Coordinates of C-alpha atoms in Angstrom, one line a residue:
Chain A
M1 CA -50.9 234.7 24.1
I2 CA -52.9 235.9 21.1
V3 CA -56.3 233.6 21.5
Y4 CA -59.1 233.6 19.3
F5 CA -62.0 233.5 21.7
A6 CA -65.8 232.2 20.3
G7 CA -68.7 232.3 21.5
L8 CA -69.6 234.8 24.3
G9 CA -72.6 233.2 26.4
S10 CA -72.8 233.1 30.2
M11 CA -70.1 230.9 30.1
G12 CA -67.5 232.1 27.1
S13 CA -67.8 235.9 28.1
G14 CA -66.3 235.4 32.1
M15 CA -63.7 233.6 30.0
A16 CA -62.7 235.4 27.7
R17 CA -62.5 238.3 30.6
C18 CA -60.3 236.8 32.9
L19 CA -58.3 235.9 29.4
I20 CA -57.8 239.7 29.3
H21 CA -57.3 239.9 32.7
A22 CA -54.3 237.9 32.6
G23 CA -52.6 240.4 29.7
H24 CA -53.5 237.5 26.6
E25 CA -54.5 239.6 23.3
V26 CA -57.6 238.0 22.8
H27 CA -59.4 238.8 19.6
L28 CA -63.4 237.9 19.8
L29 CA -66.2 236.3 17.8
D30 CA -69.6 236.0 18.4
H31 CA -73.3 236.2 16.3
N32 CA -74.4 238.7 18.8
P33 CA -72.3 242.5 18.0
E34 CA -73.3 243.5 21.9
R35 CA -71.7 240.8 23.3
V36 CA -68.2 241.6 21.2
A37 CA -68.9 245.2 22.0
S38 CA -69.3 244.3 25.4
L39 CA -65.9 242.9 26.2
H40 CA -64.1 245.1 23.6
E41 CA -64.7 248.3 26.1
A42 CA -63.0 245.5 28.9
G43 CA -59.8 245.4 26.6
G44 CA -60.6 242.7 23.5
H45 CA -60.5 242.9 20.0
P46 CA -63.7 241.9 17.5
L47 CA -61.9 240.1 15.6
Q48 CA -61.0 240.8 12.1
G49 CA -59.8 239.4 9.0
N50 CA -56.2 241.4 9.1
A51 CA -55.7 240.2 13.1
P52 CA -52.1 239.0 13.6
P53 CA -52.2 234.6 13.2
A54 CA -53.5 233.1 16.9
D55 CA -51.3 231.2 19.4
A56 CA -54.6 229.3 20.8
I57 CA -58.2 229.2 20.1
V58 CA -60.6 228.9 22.6
S59 CA -64.2 227.5 21.6
V60 CA -66.8 228.1 23.7
V61 CA -69.9 227.1 21.1
M62 CA -72.9 226.0 22.3
N63 CA -72.5 222.3 20.0
A64 CA -70.5 219.7 18.1
E65 CA -71.8 221.6 15.1
Q66 CA -71.2 225.1 15.8
T67 CA -67.9 223.9 17.3
R68 CA -67.1 222.5 13.8
S69 CA -68.0 225.6 12.1
V70 CA -66.1 228.2 14.3
L71 CA -62.9 225.9 14.1
F72 CA -62.7 224.3 10.5
A73 CA -65.8 224.9 8.4
D74 CA -67.7 228.6 8.2
E75 CA -65.3 230.5 10.2
A76 CA -62.6 228.3 9.9
L77 CA -60.7 230.1 12.6
A78 CA -58.3 226.6 12.6
L79 CA -56.7 228.1 9.4
R80 CA -55.5 231.2 11.3
L81 CA -53.5 229.4 13.9
K82 CA -49.6 229.6 13.9
P83 CA -48.2 226.4 13.1
G84 CA -48.5 224.5 16.4
G85 CA -51.1 226.5 17.8
V86 CA -53.4 225.1 20.2
I87 CA -57.2 224.5 19.9
V88 CA -59.0 224.6 23.5
S89 CA -62.6 223.1 22.5
C90 CA -65.0 223.7 25.6
A91 CA -68.3 222.6 24.3
T92 CA -70.0 219.8 25.4
V93 CA -69.6 216.7 22.2
S94 CA -69.1 213.5 22.4
P95 CA -65.5 211.6 22.6
A96 CA -66.2 210.4 19.2
F97 CA -66.4 214.0 17.8
A98 CA -63.5 215.2 20.2
S99 CA -61.3 212.7 18.5
E100 CA -62.7 213.9 15.1
M101 CA -61.1 217.5 16.0
E102 CA -58.7 216.5 17.0
A103 CA -57.3 214.5 13.9
E104 CA -58.8 217.0 12.1
A105 CA -56.2 219.6 13.9
N106 CA -53.8 217.4 13.9
N107 CA -53.7 217.4 9.9
L108 CA -53.5 220.8 9.8
G109 CA -50.1 220.5 12.5
Q110 CA -52.1 222.0 15.4
L111 CA -53.0 221.2 18.5
Y112 CA -56.1 220.0 20.2
V113 CA -57.5 220.1 24.2
D114 CA -60.8 218.1 24.8
A115 CA -61.9 220.3 27.8
P116 CA -65.2 220.4 28.6
I117 CA -66.0 223.2 31.7
S118 CA -68.3 222.8 34.6
G119 CA -68.6 225.7 37.9
G120 CA -71.7 227.8 36.0
A121 CA -71.3 231.9 34.7
V122 CA -70.1 232.8 38.3
K123 CA -67.4 230.6 38.5
A124 CA -66.6 231.9 34.4
A125 CA -66.7 235.0 35.7
E126 CA -64.4 234.3 38.8
G127 CA -62.0 232.4 36.5
T128 CA -62.4 229.2 38.6
L129 CA -63.7 227.1 36.9
S130 CA -62.9 223.6 36.7
M131 CA -62.2 222.0 33.2
M132 CA -62.0 218.1 32.8
V133 CA -59.1 218.2 30.2
S134 CA -57.5 215.4 27.6
G135 CA -55.1 215.8 25.0
K136 CA -51.5 215.7 23.6
A137 CA -49.0 216.3 26.3
E138 CA -47.5 219.2 24.2
A139 CA -50.9 220.0 23.7
L140 CA -51.9 220.3 27.4
K141 CA -48.9 222.3 27.9
A142 CA -49.4 225.0 25.6
A143 CA -52.5 225.7 27.0
T144 CA -51.6 225.9 30.7
P145 CA -51.3 229.6 30.5
L146 CA -55.2 229.3 29.6
F147 CA -56.2 227.2 32.0
D148 CA -54.3 229.2 34.5
A149 CA -56.7 232.1 33.6
M150 CA -59.6 230.5 33.3
A151 CA -59.7 227.7 35.9
E152 CA -59.5 226.8 39.7
T153 CA -59.3 223.1 38.7
V154 CA -58.0 221.5 35.7
H155 CA -58.4 218.0 35.7
R156 CA -56.4 215.8 33.3
M157 CA -58.3 213.3 32.0
G158 CA -56.0 211.3 29.4
D159 CA -53.7 211.9 27.0
T160 CA -56.0 211.7 23.6
A161 CA -58.8 213.8 23.2
G162 CA -62.3 212.0 24.1
A163 CA -61.2 211.3 27.6
G164 CA -62.5 214.8 28.7
S165 CA -65.6 215.3 27.1
A166 CA -66.3 211.1 28.3
M167 CA -65.7 213.2 31.9
K168 CA -68.0 215.7 31.0
A169 CA -70.4 213.1 29.9
V170 CA -70.4 211.7 33.1
N171 CA -70.7 214.1 35.2
Q172 CA -74.0 215.3 33.2
L173 CA -75.4 212.0 33.3
L174 CA -75.3 212.3 37.3
A175 CA -76.4 216.1 37.3
G176 CA -79.3 215.8 34.7
I177 CA -80.7 212.2 36.4
H178 CA -80.4 214.5 39.9
V179 CA -82.0 217.4 38.7
A180 CA -85.1 215.5 37.5
A181 CA -85.1 213.6 40.6
M182 CA -85.3 216.0 42.9
G183 CA -88.1 217.7 40.6
E184 CA -89.8 213.8 41.1
A185 CA -89.0 214.6 45.0
L186 CA -90.5 217.8 44.8
A187 CA -94.1 217.0 43.6
F188 CA -94.1 213.8 45.4
A189 CA -93.8 215.5 49.0
A190 CA -96.6 218.0 47.9
S191 CA -98.6 215.4 47.3
Q192 CA -98.1 214.4 50.5
K193 CA -98.9 218.3 51.9
L194 CA -95.3 218.5 53.3
D195 CA -94.4 221.9 53.9
L196 CA -91.3 221.8 51.2
E197 CA -89.0 224.2 52.8
Q198 CA -89.2 222.1 55.5
V199 CA -88.3 219.5 53.1
V200 CA -85.4 220.7 51.6
K201 CA -83.7 221.3 54.9
V202 CA -84.8 217.9 56.1
V203 CA -83.6 216.4 52.6
S204 CA -80.4 218.6 52.5
A205 CA -78.9 217.5 56.2
S206 CA -79.7 214.1 54.8
A207 CA -78.4 211.0 52.6
G208 CA -81.2 211.6 50.2
T209 CA -78.9 215.1 49.0
S210 CA -77.4 216.0 46.0
W211 CA -75.4 219.2 44.9
M212 CA -78.3 220.0 42.1
F213 CA -80.6 219.3 44.5
E214 CA -79.3 221.9 46.8
N215 CA -79.1 224.4 44.4
R216 CA -82.0 224.1 42.8
A217 CA -84.5 222.4 45.1
P218 CA -84.8 226.4 46.4
H219 CA -85.9 227.8 43.4
V220 CA -89.3 225.4 43.4
V221 CA -89.8 226.6 47.0
Q222 CA -89.1 230.5 46.0
S223 CA -91.1 230.1 42.9
D224 CA -88.6 231.6 40.7
Y225 CA -87.7 230.1 37.3
T226 CA -85.2 233.0 35.9
P227 CA -83.2 230.7 33.8
L228 CA -79.8 230.0 35.3
S229 CA -79.7 226.9 33.3
K230 CA -82.5 226.2 30.8
L231 CA -84.5 223.2 30.8
D232 CA -83.6 222.6 27.4
I233 CA -79.6 222.1 28.1
W234 CA -80.4 218.7 29.0
L235 CA -82.0 217.4 25.9
K236 CA -78.9 218.5 24.3
D237 CA -76.7 217.0 27.1
L238 CA -78.6 213.8 28.3
G239 CA -79.1 213.5 24.5
I240 CA -75.3 213.4 24.1
V241 CA -75.6 210.8 27.2
T242 CA -78.0 208.2 26.0
D243 CA -75.9 208.7 22.3
I244 CA -72.6 207.7 24.0
A245 CA -74.1 204.7 25.8
R246 CA -75.9 203.8 22.6
A247 CA -72.8 203.4 20.9
A248 CA -71.3 201.2 23.8
D249 CA -74.1 199.2 23.5
L250 CA -75.0 200.3 27.4
P251 CA -78.3 200.4 28.7
V252 CA -78.5 203.7 31.2
P253 CA -82.5 203.3 31.9
V254 CA -82.2 206.1 34.5
A255 CA -80.5 208.6 32.5
A256 CA -83.2 207.9 29.8
S257 CA -86.0 208.2 31.9
A258 CA -84.7 211.6 33.3
L259 CA -83.9 212.8 29.6
S260 CA -87.7 212.0 29.0
Q261 CA -88.7 214.0 31.3
F262 CA -86.7 217.1 30.4
R263 CA -88.4 216.0 26.3
D264 CA -91.9 216.3 28.5
A265 CA -91.4 219.0 30.3
S266 CA -90.0 221.2 27.4
D267 CA -92.9 219.6 24.9
A268 CA -95.3 221.5 28.1
G269 CA -93.6 224.6 27.2
F270 CA -90.9 224.9 30.1
G271 CA -88.5 224.2 28.0
Q272 CA -87.2 228.0 28.2
Q273 CA -87.3 228.0 32.0
D274 CA -84.6 227.3 35.2
D275 CA -83.9 223.2 34.7
A276 CA -85.7 223.3 38.1
A277 CA -89.3 223.7 36.0
V278 CA -89.0 219.8 35.6
A279 CA -90.7 219.9 39.3
K280 CA -93.8 222.1 38.0
Y281 CA -94.0 219.3 35.1
A282 CA -93.8 216.6 37.5
A283 CA -96.3 217.9 39.9
S284 CA -98.7 219.1 36.7
R285 CA -98.9 215.1 35.9
G286 CA -100.7 214.4 39.1
G287 CA -102.9 217.7 39.5
I288 CA -100.6 219.3 42.2
T289 CA -99.3 223.0 42.1
L290 CA -96.2 223.9 43.6
P291 CA -96.2 227.3 45.9
G292 CA -96.2 230.1 44.0
E293 CA -98.3 228.4 41.1
R294 CA -101.6 228.7 40.1
Chain B
M1 CA -88.2 205.0 82.1
I2 CA -88.8 201.8 81.5
V3 CA -88.9 200.6 77.6
Y4 CA -89.8 198.0 75.6
F5 CA -86.8 197.8 72.8
A6 CA -88.3 195.8 69.6
G7 CA -85.4 195.2 66.7
L8 CA -81.9 194.2 67.7
G9 CA -80.7 194.9 64.0
S10 CA -77.7 196.9 62.7
M11 CA -79.9 200.0 63.6
G12 CA -81.4 198.8 66.5
S13 CA -78.9 197.7 68.6
G14 CA -77.1 200.6 68.6
M15 CA -80.4 202.6 69.4
A16 CA -80.9 200.0 72.8
R17 CA -76.9 200.8 73.5
C18 CA -77.5 204.5 73.8
L19 CA -81.2 204.0 75.7
I20 CA -79.5 201.9 78.5
H21 CA -76.3 204.4 78.6
A22 CA -78.7 206.9 79.4
G23 CA -80.2 205.8 82.3
H24 CA -83.3 203.8 81.0
E25 CA -84.4 200.4 81.9
V26 CA -84.9 198.8 78.1
H27 CA -86.2 195.5 78.2
L28 CA -85.1 194.0 75.0
L29 CA -87.0 191.8 72.1
D30 CA -85.3 190.1 68.9
H31 CA -86.3 186.8 67.4
N32 CA -82.2 186.6 67.3
P33 CA -81.1 185.2 71.5
E34 CA -77.9 186.2 70.3
R35 CA -78.3 189.8 69.9
V36 CA -80.8 190.1 72.7
A37 CA -78.1 188.3 75.1
S38 CA -75.4 191.0 73.5
L39 CA -77.3 194.0 74.9
H40 CA -78.3 192.1 78.4
E41 CA -74.2 191.9 79.1
A42 CA -74.8 196.0 78.3
G43 CA -77.1 196.1 81.0
G44 CA -80.4 195.7 79.0
H45 CA -82.7 193.4 80.0
P46 CA -84.2 190.3 78.2
L47 CA -88.4 191.2 77.7
Q48 CA -89.9 188.6 80.2
G49 CA -93.4 188.3 80.5
N50 CA -93.7 189.4 84.5
A51 CA -91.7 193.1 83.2
P52 CA -93.0 196.0 84.7
P53 CA -95.6 197.8 82.6
A54 CA -93.8 200.2 80.0
D55 CA -93.6 203.9 79.7
A56 CA -92.6 203.6 76.0
I57 CA -92.2 201.4 73.6
V58 CA -89.4 201.9 70.8
S59 CA -89.7 199.6 67.9
V60 CA -87.1 199.5 64.8
V61 CA -88.5 196.0 63.2
M62 CA -88.0 195.5 59.4
N63 CA -91.2 196.7 57.7
A64 CA -95.3 197.6 58.4
E65 CA -95.7 193.8 58.9
Q66 CA -93.4 193.2 61.2
T67 CA -94.4 197.2 63.4
R68 CA -97.9 195.6 63.2
S69 CA -97.1 192.1 64.9
V70 CA -95.1 194.0 67.6
L71 CA -97.4 196.1 68.7
F72 CA -100.5 195.2 68.7
A73 CA -101.1 191.5 66.9
D74 CA -98.9 188.5 68.3
E75 CA -96.5 190.0 70.9
A76 CA -98.9 192.6 71.2
L77 CA -96.3 194.6 73.5
A78 CA -98.9 198.1 73.3
L79 CA -101.3 195.9 75.6
R80 CA -98.3 196.1 78.2
L81 CA -98.2 199.9 77.8
K82 CA -98.9 202.1 80.8
P83 CA -102.2 204.3 80.0
G84 CA -101.0 207.0 78.1
G85 CA -97.7 205.5 77.6
V86 CA -95.8 206.5 73.9
I87 CA -95.2 203.9 70.9
V88 CA -92.0 205.1 69.2
S89 CA -92.1 203.6 65.6
C90 CA -88.7 203.8 63.8
A91 CA -89.4 201.5 60.6
T92 CA -90.0 202.4 57.0
V93 CA -93.5 202.5 56.3
S94 CA -96.2 204.6 54.1
P95 CA -98.0 207.4 56.2
A96 CA -101.4 205.6 55.6
F97 CA -100.1 203.0 57.6
A98 CA -98.4 204.9 60.6
S99 CA -101.7 207.0 60.6
E100 CA -103.6 203.3 61.0
M101 CA -101.0 202.5 63.8
E102 CA -101.8 205.8 65.6
A103 CA -105.4 205.4 65.5
E104 CA -104.7 201.9 66.8
A105 CA -102.8 202.8 69.5
N106 CA -105.3 206.3 70.5
N107 CA -108.0 203.4 70.8
L108 CA -105.9 201.8 73.5
G109 CA -105.0 205.1 75.5
Q110 CA -101.6 205.6 74.4
L111 CA -99.7 207.8 72.3
Y112 CA -97.9 206.8 68.7
V113 CA -94.9 208.7 67.1
D114 CA -94.3 208.3 63.7
A115 CA -90.2 208.2 63.8
P116 CA -88.5 207.1 60.4
I117 CA -84.3 207.3 61.1
S118 CA -81.8 207.8 58.8
G119 CA -78.2 207.9 59.2
G120 CA -76.8 204.2 59.2
A121 CA -75.9 201.8 62.1
V122 CA -72.5 203.9 63.2
K123 CA -74.4 207.3 63.8
A124 CA -77.1 204.8 65.5
A125 CA -74.6 203.0 67.8
E126 CA -73.2 206.9 68.5
G127 CA -77.0 207.9 69.2
T128 CA -76.5 210.7 66.6
L129 CA -79.3 209.8 64.3
S130 CA -81.5 211.6 62.1
M131 CA -85.1 211.3 62.9
M132 CA -88.1 213.0 60.9
V133 CA -91.1 212.6 63.3
S134 CA -94.4 213.4 63.9
G135 CA -97.4 212.8 65.8
K136 CA -99.3 214.6 68.8
A137 CA -97.7 217.5 70.6
E138 CA -97.9 215.4 74.0
A139 CA -97.2 212.1 71.6
L140 CA -94.1 214.1 71.0
K141 CA -93.1 215.7 74.4
A142 CA -93.4 212.3 76.1
A143 CA -90.6 211.0 73.4
T144 CA -88.8 213.6 73.9
P145 CA -86.4 211.5 76.7
L146 CA -85.9 209.2 74.1
F147 CA -84.9 211.2 71.0
D148 CA -82.5 212.8 73.1
A149 CA -80.7 209.2 73.7
M150 CA -81.3 207.8 70.3
A151 CA -80.9 211.3 67.7
E152 CA -78.4 214.2 67.3
T153 CA -81.2 215.9 64.8
V154 CA -85.1 215.7 65.0
H155 CA -86.9 216.7 62.1
R156 CA -90.2 217.5 63.4
M157 CA -92.5 216.9 59.9
G158 CA -96.5 217.4 62.1
D159 CA -98.7 216.9 64.5
T160 CA -100.3 213.5 63.2
A161 CA -98.5 210.3 62.2
G162 CA -98.2 210.2 58.4
A163 CA -95.5 212.9 57.6
G164 CA -92.7 211.4 59.3
S165 CA -92.9 208.7 57.0
A166 CA -94.0 211.0 53.9
M167 CA -90.5 212.7 54.7
K168 CA -88.7 209.5 54.8
A169 CA -90.3 208.4 51.7
V170 CA -89.0 211.8 50.2
N171 CA -85.5 211.1 51.7
Q172 CA -85.4 207.4 50.0
L173 CA -87.0 208.0 47.1
L174 CA -83.6 210.5 46.8
A175 CA -81.3 208.4 48.0
G176 CA -82.8 205.7 45.8
I177 CA -82.6 207.3 42.3
H178 CA -79.4 208.4 43.5
V179 CA -77.6 204.9 44.2
A180 CA -79.1 204.0 41.2
A181 CA -77.2 206.6 39.3
M182 CA -74.1 206.0 41.3
G183 CA -74.1 202.2 39.4
E184 CA -75.3 203.5 36.1
A185 CA -72.7 206.4 36.2
L186 CA -69.7 204.5 37.0
A187 CA -70.7 201.7 34.4
F188 CA -70.9 204.2 31.6
A189 CA -67.3 205.5 32.8
A190 CA -66.2 201.9 32.7
S191 CA -67.2 201.7 28.7
Q192 CA -65.5 204.7 27.9
K193 CA -62.3 203.4 29.3
L194 CA -62.3 206.4 32.3
D195 CA -60.6 205.4 35.2
L196 CA -62.6 204.7 37.8
E197 CA -61.3 206.0 40.6
Q198 CA -60.1 209.2 38.8
V199 CA -64.0 209.4 38.1
V200 CA -65.3 209.3 42.1
K201 CA -62.4 212.3 42.2
V202 CA -63.5 214.8 39.8
V203 CA -67.4 213.4 39.7
S204 CA -67.1 214.2 44.1
A205 CA -65.6 218.0 43.3
S206 CA -68.3 218.5 40.9
A207 CA -71.9 219.5 39.6
G208 CA -73.0 215.8 39.6
T209 CA -72.3 214.9 43.3
S210 CA -74.4 213.6 45.8
W211 CA -74.3 211.7 49.3
M212 CA -74.8 208.5 47.9
F213 CA -72.1 208.2 45.4
E214 CA -69.5 209.9 47.8
N215 CA -70.7 207.7 49.8
R216 CA -71.2 204.4 47.2
A217 CA -69.4 204.9 44.5
P218 CA -66.0 204.3 46.8
H219 CA -67.0 200.4 47.2
V220 CA -67.1 199.9 43.5
V221 CA -63.3 201.5 43.2
Q222 CA -62.6 199.2 45.9
S223 CA -64.7 196.1 44.8
D224 CA -65.7 195.5 48.3
Y225 CA -69.5 194.8 48.1
T226 CA -69.4 193.8 52.0
P227 CA -73.6 194.8 52.3
L228 CA -73.0 197.7 54.8
S229 CA -76.8 198.6 53.5
K230 CA -78.1 195.5 51.3
L231 CA -79.3 196.2 47.9
D232 CA -82.6 194.1 48.3
I233 CA -83.6 197.0 50.9
W234 CA -84.4 199.1 47.9
L235 CA -87.3 196.8 46.6
K236 CA -89.1 197.6 50.1
D237 CA -88.4 201.7 50.3
L238 CA -89.0 202.6 47.1
G239 CA -91.7 200.3 46.2
I240 CA -93.0 201.9 49.7
V241 CA -92.5 205.3 47.4
T242 CA -94.1 203.7 44.1
D243 CA -96.8 202.5 46.4
I244 CA -97.6 206.1 48.2
A245 CA -97.5 207.8 44.6
R246 CA -99.7 205.3 43.1
A247 CA -102.4 206.1 45.5
A248 CA -101.6 209.9 44.6
D249 CA -102.1 210.0 41.1
L250 CA -98.6 211.3 40.7
P251 CA -96.1 209.6 38.5
V252 CA -93.0 209.1 39.8
P253 CA -91.1 207.5 36.5
V254 CA -87.2 208.4 37.6
A255 CA -87.7 205.9 41.0
A256 CA -90.2 203.4 39.0
S257 CA -86.6 203.4 37.1
A258 CA -84.8 203.2 39.2
L259 CA -86.4 200.5 41.5
S260 CA -86.8 198.1 38.2
Q261 CA -82.8 198.5 38.3
F262 CA -82.8 197.3 42.3
R263 CA -85.2 194.3 41.3
D264 CA -82.9 193.3 37.8
A265 CA -80.1 193.6 40.2
S266 CA -81.9 191.2 42.6
D267 CA -82.6 189.1 39.8
A268 CA -79.3 188.7 38.8
G269 CA -78.1 187.5 42.1
F270 CA -76.7 191.0 44.0
G271 CA -79.4 191.3 46.3
Q272 CA -77.8 190.4 49.5
Q273 CA -74.6 192.4 48.6
D274 CA -74.3 196.5 49.0
D275 CA -76.0 198.8 47.1
A276 CA -73.5 199.6 45.3
A277 CA -73.5 195.8 43.4
V278 CA -76.2 197.6 40.9
A279 CA -73.3 199.3 39.5
K280 CA -71.8 195.2 38.8
Y281 CA -75.3 194.5 37.2
A282 CA -75.6 197.9 35.2
A283 CA -72.0 197.1 33.6
S284 CA -73.0 193.4 33.0
R285 CA -75.8 194.6 30.5
G286 CA -72.9 196.7 28.4
G287 CA -70.8 193.4 28.8
I288 CA -68.5 195.5 30.6
T289 CA -66.5 194.4 33.6
L290 CA -65.9 196.8 36.5
P291 CA -62.2 196.6 38.8
G292 CA -61.4 193.6 40.7
E293 CA -64.3 191.8 38.9
R294 CA -63.8 189.1 36.5

């Protein structure tokens, strides 16, 4: 298939590479020319004005605003899709926004898949992501060769855009709370003079464990806050969760409390560090120093 | 060993049975004579006033108040221990309370192990609990035959009472937040018209999962709130967490938010149901009905 691929960040670059390896003709768009050059060497094409019309667009940009810009506004890639072509949109957005994008695509005679992703940069590079997809049956069918190249697991959530994004929001609500809880738990453990390495071992074997705890707590023990996933991402993702909840008149106080911790930690200067740094912020409020910190 | 065993609830009855099976002479104490009778049939002895002095006491009562009563006040079992005998105290209590009990035991010339447990009634019955223990080396050594009969994993947290209880509090902080998060997430998912059975499947395979989510969310999907672990237990366990944090001048806002959900759910009448019922409370605030509810 001829694919326009927008957004070559840590997730997108791996996904684009998988599409190239699967034999698709991939035309690349990113504001950073080095990223485009790197994928060009791997067999992709920088997207030119005279590129052939696309069978599909895959968009792995940061947020709703960039999604709209790439698809329908500034870059308006949707206007360069073949009639009946399919848009696969992976940014974490609200279900309402995904529905709006689907309607815009349908108005142009095109198909739309609401397709948030989960799994991180390593799985993106391996083509083993999880995707939570929703859209019309013909849209999902048209996008299947792309799913096959990029994902190990495709969760089909429904036949209209929005359900995929809603599922992603559920996952982010939990994951965000669990990261904040990890930070609070390790600060609490340090306040009780427990050895954090042992705490991580015991929790990981106990009912208090979570995927996020097992993944992030070792960063705190090793005092390594290299941003594998930046703390500030939670301001966006938990912000989407609380916005959706507000629109549904549903209080989500635990998620709101977690968001508040990330916001305060960001204000305290931890926003560009790994999200495990929420533990440093939690500890600092009690005057506690975590391992490797001063 | 001659063991006095106090507290034959869902955990204690299984643990006492394991001690009997391991060949110990177990003398049983519980306010409920039926529980004592049941363990009597299994080979234990109702604790009489003329029972031989004990080598050890195992206390699996509900809380600090009962622990003090059984060991040093009303029942004062500690006075009936042989000199140099060991007390193994399993209730979830504050580290400060555990230290106080250790000091009382030491004043009587006896040993004390701070020994909170984790794993649930099934593992208690199998003798495969996790124990988070701390105490003097000689206390831990004296209690080892008892650990061997009751636990699969013994986490040795330190050489004074308090560290075991602190470790347990860290675990409960996380586990309690995760149960509240599970409730909030399923209410949120229902508000977005997602199929909860599919949501549980997707989350369980994603970064948003936790041990508690995978254990409790199916109760919500099946609308089965048979109290395997009562919601009201979190008022005590997260109450201990927030008390410890307050004493350490450490804010724990996410844990406090989770506690607040359990308190409100209890006030709304869900306290004696399974703790997964926190999902029903979370949903009710948004006017949402979960599967199987009216």
